[in-house]
Amino acid sequence: MSMYPYIVAGWMLAVGLVGIARSRNLIHMVVCLSVVQSSTYVLLLAIGFRKHATAPITQGIAPWRRTVDPVVQALTLTDVVVEATVVALMLALAVDAHKRFGTLDPQRLRELRG
Amino acid sequence: MPPRVRTLLMGLAAASLLGLYVWGAAGLPDFGDTVSVYGTKVASVVSAERQTTNMVSAVVFDYRGFDTLGEEMILFISVVAVALLLRDARDETFEVTAEAERAERSPRGSDAVRALGLAVLGVTFLVGLYVVAHGQLTPGGGFQGGAVLGSALIGIYAAGNFATLRMLEPRGWMDAVHAAGAAGLALLGLGGLLAGGAYFQNFLYTGTSGDLISGGTIPIDNVAVGLEVVGAIALLAAEVLHDGVTAAPPPGEDAA
Amino acid sequence: MMALQAVALTVVAIAATAVVLVDDPVRQSMVASIMGLFLTSAFFALQAPDVALSMLAVSTVVIPALILLAAARVREIAGPGPRSGDDHDRDEGG
């Protein structure tokens, strides 16, 4: 249990990378990349967690309660929204690649040089 | 490079990455026992200094405001890049009018979906505005509320059709909202400089903790970021949809 | 309370594996949406409500919508036909 969240984050990273490497479709590759991004969120939040601590909201809780680390949560929450737009950019690139080369297969993109 | 060699190289790289990761993770403290000096320090001073009850909002917009500016610029640049990739120079107005006329003649989907959309999306819009406005008090803020508002706009397209979405956010207006949000956050940081402190310093009166207007510049930062995120999501959806609409020839000429 | 976090993280790992194993992008978007939902509950279990809020809105609506829109756009470029006809209100009766 002491290292379990880090193992889960590492597993998600590995699974996402294998998905990217074995992918035959650019859109499938982008979704596997979002899995890799999610693994970084899990790792960040797992590092910030503290046993028997509460969420970092001070309204309505007793002042002597410990809270989890708010700094990693600040990093992660902006990250989630920004990575969604980066995923949109990569999807637009995939659509553009399909327009130019006629295929979404990364193995075949190499053969069709412009 | 033949596929077998590529797979072998991938296997070697993955094995070394896994080894390094396990070595690094083994050096971390146990789950739940990490000592974060910066986090503890921030947690102890934030409610006294900034009068906000949400520590994460204070960290995002006040203590680490410069990082948030960088992230917001990433968002802005991604949306601009998508617009560059997918926007073409063709005459757009004719296509959109044809699409709107088609929508009037043959509405897609069932009435039940549209009624459900009307009920649910109005509530979603309100919840998004609530989340943006209360970022300094409860979990929420510009990023979360902007994402909820953006998902309401996408839901409008899903429950209705593209013409409905076009009527609600003509692209020029959404461009202006998106740009205003991005510029707003950068200019609010300048306010800190003008007040004689550092960039992004909280220069407004912070109010009392628990009020709606508390935390100085944090509520205004929330609104700016909320505007930018909702503009970004609406623009992204509209770019892909509009690209699809203009690429297809209007059927008024085919069907004749 | 550690059991709650362990279960939530295990479910996330299973969902992530499922996302990678699905091949069709349209189906994958739905599985990614479900993975986002499980991630949201895992973030709640890790005492991070702000992150859970943003993950909920983004990963359950915005990401699947973008994937589906991109997949639909690719299908139209590949060739207009009865497959892609339900995206626009095309008057097929002519």
Short mmCIF file of C-alpha atoms in Angstrom, two decimals:
data_model
loop_
_atom_site.label_atom_id
_atom_site.label_comp_id
_atom_site.label_asym_id
_atom_site.label_seq_id
_atom_site.Cartn_x
_atom_site.Cartn_y
_atom_site.Cartn_z
CA MET A 1 0.00 0.00 0.00
CA SER A 2 2.82 2.37 0.61
CA MET A 3 3.85 2.47 -3.04
CA TYR A 4 0.61 1.42 -4.71
CA PRO A 5 -0.43 4.79 -6.25
CA TYR A 6 3.02 5.23 -7.75
CA ILE A 7 2.74 1.75 -9.27
CA VAL A 8 -0.67 2.64 -10.72
CA ALA A 9 0.75 5.83 -12.22
CA GLY A 10 3.67 3.89 -13.68
CA TRP A 11 1.31 1.26 -15.08
CA MET A 12 -0.82 3.91 -16.79
CA LEU A 13 2.31 5.50 -18.24
CA ALA A 14 3.54 2.17 -19.57
CA VAL A 15 0.15 1.17 -20.99
CA GLY A 16 -0.24 4.54 -22.72
CA LEU A 17 3.22 4.37 -24.24
CA VAL A 18 2.65 0.84 -25.53
CA GLY A 19 -0.62 2.03 -27.03
CA ILE A 20 1.12 4.90 -28.81
CA ALA A 21 3.87 2.67 -30.14
CA ARG A 22 1.53 -0.02 -31.44
CA SER A 23 -1.15 2.27 -32.79
CA ARG A 24 -2.35 2.10 -36.40
CA ASN A 25 -4.60 5.13 -36.26
CA LEU A 26 -3.59 8.69 -35.45
CA ILE A 27 -6.74 9.41 -33.46
CA HIS A 28 -6.24 6.27 -31.38
CA MET A 29 -2.71 7.48 -30.73
CA VAL A 30 -3.97 10.81 -29.43
CA VAL A 31 -6.34 9.15 -26.98
CA CYS A 32 -3.52 6.93 -25.71
CA LEU A 33 -1.53 10.14 -25.17
CA SER A 34 -4.34 11.44 -22.98
CA VAL A 35 -3.96 8.27 -20.90
CA VAL A 36 -0.28 9.15 -20.41
CA GLN A 37 -1.30 12.66 -19.33
CA SER A 38 -3.73 11.21 -16.80
CA SER A 39 -0.94 9.14 -15.30
CA THR A 40 0.96 12.33 -14.49
CA TYR A 41 -2.09 13.76 -12.72
CA VAL A 42 -2.40 10.62 -10.59
CA LEU A 43 1.29 10.76 -9.71
CA LEU A 44 1.17 14.44 -8.74
CA LEU A 45 -1.87 14.04 -6.53
CA ALA A 46 -0.53 10.90 -4.93
CA ILE A 47 2.61 12.79 -3.94
CA GLY A 48 0.56 15.55 -2.38
CA PHE A 49 -1.66 13.27 -0.33
CA ARG A 50 -1.36 13.09 3.43
CA LYS A 51 -2.91 10.51 5.71
CA HIS A 52 -6.00 11.63 7.67
CA ALA A 53 -5.85 15.03 6.01
CA THR A 54 -8.75 16.85 4.45
CA ALA A 55 -9.29 18.82 1.28
CA PRO A 56 -7.65 22.28 1.13
CA ILE A 57 -10.85 24.22 1.80
CA THR A 58 -10.85 26.06 5.11
CA GLN A 59 -14.54 26.86 5.24
CA GLY A 60 -16.53 24.66 7.57
CA ILE A 61 -13.65 22.60 8.96
CA ALA A 62 -11.97 22.92 12.30
CA PRO A 63 -8.84 25.08 12.14
CA TRP A 64 -6.55 22.42 13.57
CA ARG A 65 -7.20 19.92 10.71
CA ARG A 66 -4.31 19.15 8.42
CA THR A 67 -4.87 19.58 4.72
CA VAL A 68 -3.32 17.90 1.73
CA ASP A 69 -0.78 19.79 -0.29
CA PRO A 70 -2.53 22.59 -2.26
CA VAL A 71 0.42 23.36 -4.52
CA VAL A 72 0.32 20.10 -6.49
CA GLN A 73 -3.44 20.48 -6.85
CA ALA A 74 -2.90 23.94 -8.30
CA LEU A 75 -0.48 22.48 -10.84
CA THR A 76 -2.81 19.64 -11.76
CA LEU A 77 -6.04 21.56 -12.19
CA THR A 78 -4.67 24.02 -14.70
CA ASP A 79 -2.96 21.10 -16.38
CA VAL A 80 -6.21 19.18 -16.94
CA VAL A 81 -7.91 21.95 -18.89
CA VAL A 82 -4.82 22.95 -20.85
CA GLU A 83 -4.04 19.40 -21.93
CA ALA A 84 -7.58 19.12 -23.29
CA THR A 85 -6.86 21.93 -25.72
CA VAL A 86 -3.53 20.39 -26.63
CA VAL A 87 -5.38 17.14 -27.41
CA ALA A 88 -7.68 19.21 -29.64
CA LEU A 89 -4.65 20.62 -31.43
CA MET A 90 -3.26 17.14 -32.03
CA LEU A 91 -6.63 15.96 -33.34
CA ALA A 92 -6.66 18.93 -35.74
CA LEU A 93 -3.18 17.89 -36.90
CA ALA A 94 -4.46 14.35 -37.46
CA VAL A 95 -7.39 15.64 -39.53
CA ASP A 96 -4.98 17.79 -41.53
CA ALA A 97 -2.67 14.82 -42.10
CA HIS A 98 -5.62 12.83 -43.38
CA LYS A 99 -6.52 15.66 -45.73
CA ARG A 100 -3.03 15.79 -47.19
CA PHE A 101 -2.01 12.13 -47.30
CA GLY A 102 -5.32 10.33 -47.40
CA THR A 103 -4.47 7.95 -44.58
CA LEU A 104 -4.50 7.95 -40.80
CA ASP A 105 -2.10 5.06 -40.42
CA PRO A 106 1.23 6.26 -38.99
CA GLN A 107 3.07 3.32 -40.53
CA ARG A 108 1.87 4.28 -44.00
CA LEU A 109 2.34 8.03 -43.56
CA ARG A 110 6.05 7.48 -43.88
CA GLU A 111 5.72 6.04 -47.37
CA LEU A 112 3.57 8.81 -48.78
CA ARG A 113 6.05 11.64 -48.87
CA GLY A 114 4.66 14.83 -50.38
CA MET B 1 14.03 0.45 -40.30
CA PRO B 2 12.21 -2.90 -40.34
CA PRO B 3 9.39 -3.37 -37.84
CA ARG B 4 11.20 -6.06 -35.80
CA VAL B 5 14.13 -3.76 -35.10
CA ARG B 6 11.73 -1.00 -34.19
CA THR B 7 9.87 -3.23 -31.77
CA LEU B 8 13.14 -4.35 -30.22
CA LEU B 9 14.30 -0.77 -29.72
CA MET B 10 10.94 0.12 -28.23
CA GLY B 11 11.26 -2.81 -25.83
CA LEU B 12 14.73 -1.74 -24.75
CA ALA B 13 13.66 1.86 -24.23
CA ALA B 14 10.59 0.79 -22.29
CA ALA B 15 12.63 -1.52 -20.07
CA SER B 16 15.12 1.21 -19.23
CA LEU B 17 12.33 3.72 -18.59
CA LEU B 18 10.61 1.24 -16.30
CA GLY B 19 13.85 0.57 -14.43
CA LEU B 20 14.52 4.25 -13.90
CA TYR B 21 10.91 4.83 -12.82
CA VAL B 22 10.98 2.03 -10.25
CA TRP B 23 14.30 3.29 -8.91
CA GLY B 24 12.90 6.80 -8.58
CA ALA B 25 9.60 5.72 -7.06
CA ALA B 26 11.35 3.54 -4.51
CA GLY B 27 13.12 6.62 -3.23
CA LEU B 28 9.87 8.45 -2.59
CA PRO B 29 8.41 8.53 0.91
CA ASP B 30 5.51 6.24 1.63
CA PHE B 31 2.12 7.16 0.27
CA GLY B 32 0.54 9.59 2.69
CA ASP B 33 3.72 10.49 4.53
CA THR B 34 5.20 13.03 2.17
CA VAL B 35 6.40 16.22 3.78
CA SER B 36 5.80 19.19 1.51
CA VAL B 37 7.41 22.24 3.06
CA TYR B 38 6.01 24.76 0.60
CA GLY B 39 2.52 23.33 0.85
CA THR B 40 2.47 23.40 4.64
CA LYS B 41 3.74 26.97 4.67
CA VAL B 42 1.10 28.12 2.20
CA ALA B 43 -1.67 26.30 4.04
CA SER B 44 -0.79 28.00 7.29
CA VAL B 45 -0.77 31.57 5.99
CA VAL B 46 -3.32 31.67 3.20
CA SER B 47 -6.54 32.28 5.12
CA ALA B 48 -4.98 35.07 7.11
CA GLU B 49 -3.21 36.79 4.26
CA ARG B 50 -5.59 36.44 1.34
CA GLN B 51 -8.97 35.97 3.07
CA THR B 52 -9.96 33.15 0.75
CA THR B 53 -11.27 29.83 2.01
CA ASN B 54 -10.09 27.91 -1.06
CA MET B 55 -6.34 27.46 -0.74
CA VAL B 56 -5.91 26.08 -4.24
CA SER B 57 -7.41 29.21 -5.82
CA ALA B 58 -5.04 31.39 -3.86
CA VAL B 59 -2.08 29.30 -4.98
CA VAL B 60 -3.17 29.27 -8.63
CA PHE B 61 -3.92 32.97 -9.00
CA ASP B 62 -1.85 34.63 -6.32
CA TYR B 63 1.17 32.73 -5.08
CA ARG B 64 1.87 30.98 -8.40
CA GLY B 65 0.07 33.39 -10.69
CA PHE B 66 2.88 33.52 -13.19
CA ASP B 67 2.64 29.77 -13.80
CA THR B 68 -1.08 30.18 -14.48
CA LEU B 69 -0.31 32.87 -17.02
CA GLY B 70 2.01 30.45 -18.79
CA GLU B 71 -0.61 27.71 -18.82
CA GLU B 72 -3.23 30.08 -20.14
CA MET B 73 -0.92 31.09 -22.95
CA ILE B 74 -0.52 27.41 -23.86
CA LEU B 75 -4.31 27.22 -24.08
CA PHE B 76 -4.45 30.35 -26.22
CA ILE B 77 -1.73 29.18 -28.57
CA SER B 78 -3.38 25.78 -29.05
CA VAL B 79 -6.66 27.40 -30.04
CA VAL B 80 -4.91 29.81 -32.42
CA ALA B 81 -3.04 26.90 -33.99
CA VAL B 82 -6.25 24.91 -34.49
CA ALA B 83 -7.87 27.95 -36.10
CA LEU B 84 -4.87 28.34 -38.42
CA LEU B 85 -4.96 24.69 -39.40
CA LEU B 86 -8.66 24.34 -40.04
CA ARG B 87 -9.88 27.75 -41.10
CA ASP B 88 -9.84 28.32 -44.81
CA ALA B 89 -10.26 31.43 -46.87
CA ARG B 90 -13.37 30.32 -48.65
CA ASP B 91 -16.51 32.36 -48.51
CA GLU B 92 -18.17 31.17 -45.34
CA THR B 93 -21.35 33.14 -45.21
CA PHE B 94 -23.02 31.39 -48.11
CA GLU B 95 -22.41 27.92 -46.68
CA VAL B 96 -23.73 28.81 -43.28
CA THR B 97 -26.95 30.27 -44.61
CA ALA B 98 -27.54 27.15 -46.67
CA GLU B 99 -26.94 24.99 -43.61
CA ALA B 100 -29.30 27.09 -41.52
CA GLU B 101 -31.99 26.80 -44.16
CA ARG B 102 -31.57 23.06 -44.29
CA ALA B 103 -31.86 22.93 -40.52
CA GLU B 104 -35.09 24.83 -40.61
CA ARG B 105 -36.58 22.48 -43.16
CA SER B 106 -35.52 19.16 -41.64
CA PRO B 107 -34.57 19.35 -37.98
CA ARG B 108 -32.39 16.48 -36.94
CA GLY B 109 -33.16 14.26 -34.03
CA SER B 110 -36.27 13.94 -31.95
CA ASP B 111 -38.24 16.47 -30.00
CA ALA B 112 -37.49 14.58 -26.80
CA VAL B 113 -33.76 15.15 -27.21
CA ARG B 114 -34.28 18.83 -27.83
CA ALA B 115 -36.59 19.21 -24.83
CA LEU B 116 -34.13 17.38 -22.59
CA GLY B 117 -31.34 19.56 -23.91
CA LEU B 118 -33.30 22.69 -23.13
CA ALA B 119 -33.90 21.57 -19.57
CA VAL B 120 -30.46 20.21 -18.78
CA LEU B 121 -28.27 22.74 -20.55
CA GLY B 122 -29.85 25.77 -18.97
CA VAL B 123 -29.09 24.30 -15.56
CA THR B 124 -25.56 23.40 -16.68
CA PHE B 125 -24.97 26.95 -17.81
CA LEU B 126 -26.09 28.30 -14.44
CA VAL B 127 -23.93 25.81 -12.57
CA GLY B 128 -20.95 26.86 -14.69
CA LEU B 129 -21.50 30.51 -13.87
CA TYR B 130 -21.83 29.62 -10.18
CA VAL B 131 -18.59 27.65 -10.23
CA VAL B 132 -16.70 30.52 -11.88
CA ALA B 133 -18.03 33.10 -9.44
CA HIS B 134 -17.32 31.12 -6.26
CA GLY B 135 -13.78 30.04 -6.99
CA GLN B 136 -12.34 31.75 -3.97
CA LEU B 137 -14.83 30.23 -1.52
CA THR B 138 -15.55 26.64 -2.56
CA PRO B 139 -13.87 24.26 -4.99
CA GLY B 140 -14.19 25.99 -8.29
CA GLY B 141 -12.75 28.83 -10.23
CA GLY B 142 -12.11 29.95 -13.75
CA PHE B 143 -10.76 26.70 -15.17
CA GLN B 144 -13.45 24.44 -13.76
CA GLY B 145 -16.34 26.80 -14.43
CA GLY B 146 -15.10 27.55 -17.92
CA ALA B 147 -14.94 23.83 -18.67
CA VAL B 148 -18.50 23.33 -17.40
CA LEU B 149 -19.74 26.24 -19.53
CA GLY B 150 -17.88 24.87 -22.54
CA SER B 151 -19.48 21.48 -22.07
CA ALA B 152 -22.89 23.19 -21.97
CA LEU B 153 -22.13 24.78 -25.34
CA ILE B 154 -21.08 21.43 -26.79
CA GLY B 155 -24.30 19.96 -25.42
CA ILE B 156 -26.25 22.61 -27.32
CA TYR B 157 -24.76 21.28 -30.53
CA ALA B 158 -25.45 17.67 -29.52
CA ALA B 159 -29.08 18.29 -28.60
CA GLY B 160 -29.80 20.60 -31.50
CA ASN B 161 -27.77 21.01 -34.61
CA PHE B 162 -24.98 23.15 -35.90
CA ALA B 163 -27.30 25.98 -36.91
CA THR B 164 -28.50 26.34 -33.33
CA LEU B 165 -24.93 26.58 -32.13
CA ARG B 166 -24.15 29.15 -34.78
CA MET B 167 -27.07 31.28 -33.74
CA LEU B 168 -25.87 31.31 -30.15
CA GLU B 169 -22.23 32.11 -30.74
CA PRO B 170 -21.35 33.82 -33.98
CA ARG B 171 -17.66 33.21 -34.44
CA GLY B 172 -16.58 36.79 -34.25
CA TRP B 173 -18.06 37.18 -30.80
CA MET B 174 -16.51 34.00 -29.44
CA ASP B 175 -13.14 35.09 -30.79
CA ALA B 176 -13.51 38.34 -28.85
CA VAL B 177 -14.50 36.55 -25.63
CA HIS B 178 -11.55 34.19 -25.90
CA ALA B 179 -9.06 36.96 -26.56
CA ALA B 180 -10.52 39.15 -23.82
CA GLY B 181 -10.02 36.38 -21.29
CA ALA B 182 -6.41 35.80 -22.29
CA ALA B 183 -5.55 39.47 -22.35
CA GLY B 184 -7.48 40.07 -19.14
CA LEU B 185 -5.30 37.80 -17.07
CA ALA B 186 -2.07 39.27 -18.43
CA LEU B 187 -3.26 42.83 -17.87
CA LEU B 188 -4.45 42.05 -14.33
CA GLY B 189 -0.92 41.02 -13.54
CA LEU B 190 0.21 44.42 -14.72
CA GLY B 191 -2.05 45.91 -12.08
CA GLY B 192 0.26 44.44 -9.50
CA LEU B 193 3.20 46.19 -11.11
CA LEU B 194 1.36 49.50 -11.26
CA ALA B 195 0.52 49.26 -7.57
CA GLY B 196 4.20 49.22 -6.77
CA GLY B 197 4.65 45.54 -6.06
CA ALA B 198 5.59 42.52 -8.11
CA TYR B 199 3.84 41.30 -11.26
CA PHE B 200 0.64 39.52 -10.25
CA GLN B 201 0.72 40.91 -6.76
CA ASN B 202 -2.68 41.01 -5.14
CA PHE B 203 -3.31 44.72 -5.03
CA LEU B 204 -7.02 44.97 -4.31
CA TYR B 205 -8.63 45.06 -0.89
CA THR B 206 -9.07 41.48 0.18
CA GLY B 207 -12.33 41.77 2.08
CA THR B 208 -13.45 39.34 4.72
CA SER B 209 -13.15 35.60 4.40
CA GLY B 210 -16.35 33.91 3.30
CA ASP B 211 -17.80 36.82 1.37
CA LEU B 212 -18.37 36.61 -2.34
CA ILE B 213 -16.01 39.51 -3.00
CA SER B 214 -12.92 38.43 -1.14
CA GLY B 215 -9.39 37.62 -2.06
CA GLY B 216 -8.52 40.79 -3.93
CA THR B 217 -7.77 40.12 -7.57
CA ILE B 218 -8.68 36.43 -7.34
CA PRO B 219 -12.38 36.75 -8.32
CA ILE B 220 -11.48 38.95 -11.30
CA ASP B 221 -8.78 36.49 -12.36
CA ASN B 222 -11.40 33.74 -12.13
CA VAL B 223 -13.71 35.63 -14.49
CA ALA B 224 -10.92 36.26 -16.99
CA VAL B 225 -9.84 32.63 -17.02
CA GLY B 226 -13.45 31.47 -17.22
CA LEU B 227 -14.01 33.65 -20.29
CA GLU B 228 -10.92 32.29 -21.92
CA VAL B 229 -11.70 28.63 -21.27
CA VAL B 230 -15.29 28.86 -22.51
CA GLY B 231 -14.11 30.77 -25.57
CA ALA B 232 -11.44 28.15 -26.20
CA ILE B 233 -13.79 25.17 -26.01
CA ALA B 234 -16.47 26.84 -28.11
CA LEU B 235 -13.91 27.90 -30.71
CA LEU B 236 -12.39 24.42 -30.90
CA ALA B 237 -15.77 22.79 -31.44
CA ALA B 238 -16.86 25.46 -33.90
CA GLU B 239 -13.64 25.17 -35.91
CA VAL B 240 -13.97 21.44 -36.46
CA LEU B 241 -17.70 21.72 -37.16
CA HIS B 242 -17.34 24.69 -39.46
CA ASP B 243 -14.57 22.99 -41.33
CA GLY B 244 -16.93 20.10 -41.90
CA VAL B 245 -19.77 22.33 -43.02
CA THR B 246 -17.83 24.38 -45.53
CA ALA B 247 -16.03 21.43 -47.07
CA ALA B 248 -19.22 19.72 -48.19
CA PRO B 249 -20.90 21.23 -51.23
CA PRO B 250 -24.34 22.67 -50.53
CA PRO B 251 -26.91 20.10 -51.63
CA GLY B 252 -29.16 22.69 -53.20
CA GLU B 253 -27.07 22.28 -56.32
CA ASP B 254 -26.78 18.50 -56.17
CA ALA B 255 -30.37 17.66 -55.60
CA ALA B 256 -31.69 19.86 -58.33
CA MET C 1 -9.78 5.10 4.33
CA MET C 2 -6.82 3.74 2.44
CA ALA C 3 -8.97 0.99 0.99
CA LEU C 4 -11.10 3.59 -0.78
CA GLN C 5 -8.11 5.11 -2.51
CA ALA C 6 -6.74 1.70 -3.41
CA VAL C 7 -10.02 0.62 -5.02
CA ALA C 8 -10.42 3.91 -6.88
CA LEU C 9 -6.90 3.75 -8.28
CA THR C 10 -7.27 0.09 -9.28
CA VAL C 11 -10.42 0.90 -11.23
CA VAL C 12 -8.57 3.75 -12.97
CA ALA C 13 -5.76 1.42 -13.99
CA ILE C 14 -8.25 -1.09 -15.44
CA ALA C 15 -10.06 1.65 -17.35
CA ALA C 16 -6.77 2.99 -18.73
CA THR C 17 -5.87 -0.47 -20.01
CA ALA C 18 -9.29 -0.72 -21.63
CA VAL C 19 -8.84 2.63 -23.40
CA VAL C 20 -5.60 1.49 -24.99
CA LEU C 21 -6.96 -1.88 -26.05
CA VAL C 22 -9.98 -0.51 -27.94
CA ASP C 23 -9.13 0.11 -31.58
CA ASP C 24 -11.99 2.08 -33.10
CA PRO C 25 -11.71 5.80 -32.19
CA VAL C 26 -15.46 6.23 -31.87
CA ARG C 27 -15.72 3.46 -29.29
CA GLN C 28 -12.52 4.61 -27.68
CA SER C 29 -14.00 8.04 -26.99
CA MET C 30 -16.73 6.48 -24.86
CA VAL C 31 -14.25 4.36 -22.92
CA ALA C 32 -12.09 7.46 -22.41
CA SER C 33 -15.12 9.28 -21.05
CA ILE C 34 -15.69 6.48 -18.53
CA MET C 35 -12.02 6.53 -17.58
CA GLY C 36 -12.40 10.25 -16.91
CA LEU C 37 -15.32 9.52 -14.61
CA PHE C 38 -13.28 6.96 -12.67
CA LEU C 39 -10.39 9.42 -12.49
CA THR C 40 -12.76 12.01 -11.04
CA SER C 41 -13.81 9.68 -8.24
CA ALA C 42 -10.15 8.78 -7.62
CA PHE C 43 -9.31 12.46 -7.31
CA PHE C 44 -12.14 12.87 -4.82
CA ALA C 45 -10.74 9.96 -2.84
CA LEU C 46 -7.36 11.71 -2.86
CA GLN C 47 -8.96 14.83 -1.32
CA ALA C 48 -8.66 17.05 -4.40
CA PRO C 49 -12.10 18.52 -5.21
CA ASP C 50 -10.83 21.28 -7.52
CA VAL C 51 -8.99 18.86 -9.74
CA ALA C 52 -11.97 16.50 -9.71
CA LEU C 53 -14.27 19.30 -10.90
CA SER C 54 -12.10 20.23 -13.84
CA MET C 55 -11.49 16.58 -14.74
CA LEU C 56 -15.23 15.89 -14.67
CA ALA C 57 -16.18 18.67 -17.06
CA VAL C 58 -13.26 18.15 -19.40
CA SER C 59 -12.94 14.42 -19.61
CA THR C 60 -16.59 13.41 -19.74
CA VAL C 61 -17.82 15.96 -22.28
CA VAL C 62 -15.10 17.93 -24.00
CA ILE C 63 -12.57 15.21 -24.87
CA PRO C 64 -15.07 12.67 -26.26
CA ALA C 65 -16.78 15.44 -28.22
CA LEU C 66 -13.50 16.51 -29.79
CA ILE C 67 -12.56 12.92 -30.63
CA LEU C 68 -15.96 12.25 -32.19
CA LEU C 69 -15.86 15.48 -34.18
CA ALA C 70 -12.40 14.68 -35.49
CA ALA C 71 -13.42 11.10 -36.38
CA ALA C 72 -16.53 12.37 -38.16
CA ARG C 73 -14.49 14.93 -40.07
CA VAL C 74 -12.03 12.26 -41.18
CA ARG C 75 -14.88 10.07 -42.33
CA GLU C 76 -16.25 12.86 -44.46
CA ILE C 77 -12.91 13.57 -46.08
CA ALA C 78 -12.55 9.87 -46.82
CA GLY C 79 -15.66 9.98 -48.93
CA PRO C 80 -19.16 11.38 -48.67
CA GLY C 81 -21.72 8.64 -48.62
CA PRO C 82 -24.62 7.25 -46.65
CA ARG C 83 -22.24 6.70 -43.71
CA SER C 84 -21.52 10.34 -43.16
CA GLY C 85 -24.87 11.64 -44.24
CA ASP C 86 -26.35 11.91 -40.78
CA ASP C 87 -24.01 14.66 -39.69
CA HIS C 88 -25.61 17.32 -41.81
CA ASP C 89 -29.21 17.93 -42.62
CA ARG C 90 -28.75 16.93 -46.19
CA ASP C 91 -31.90 16.76 -48.22
CA GLU C 92 -31.56 13.20 -49.47
CA GLY C 93 -35.01 13.03 -50.93
CA GLY C 94 -34.02 14.92 -54.06
#
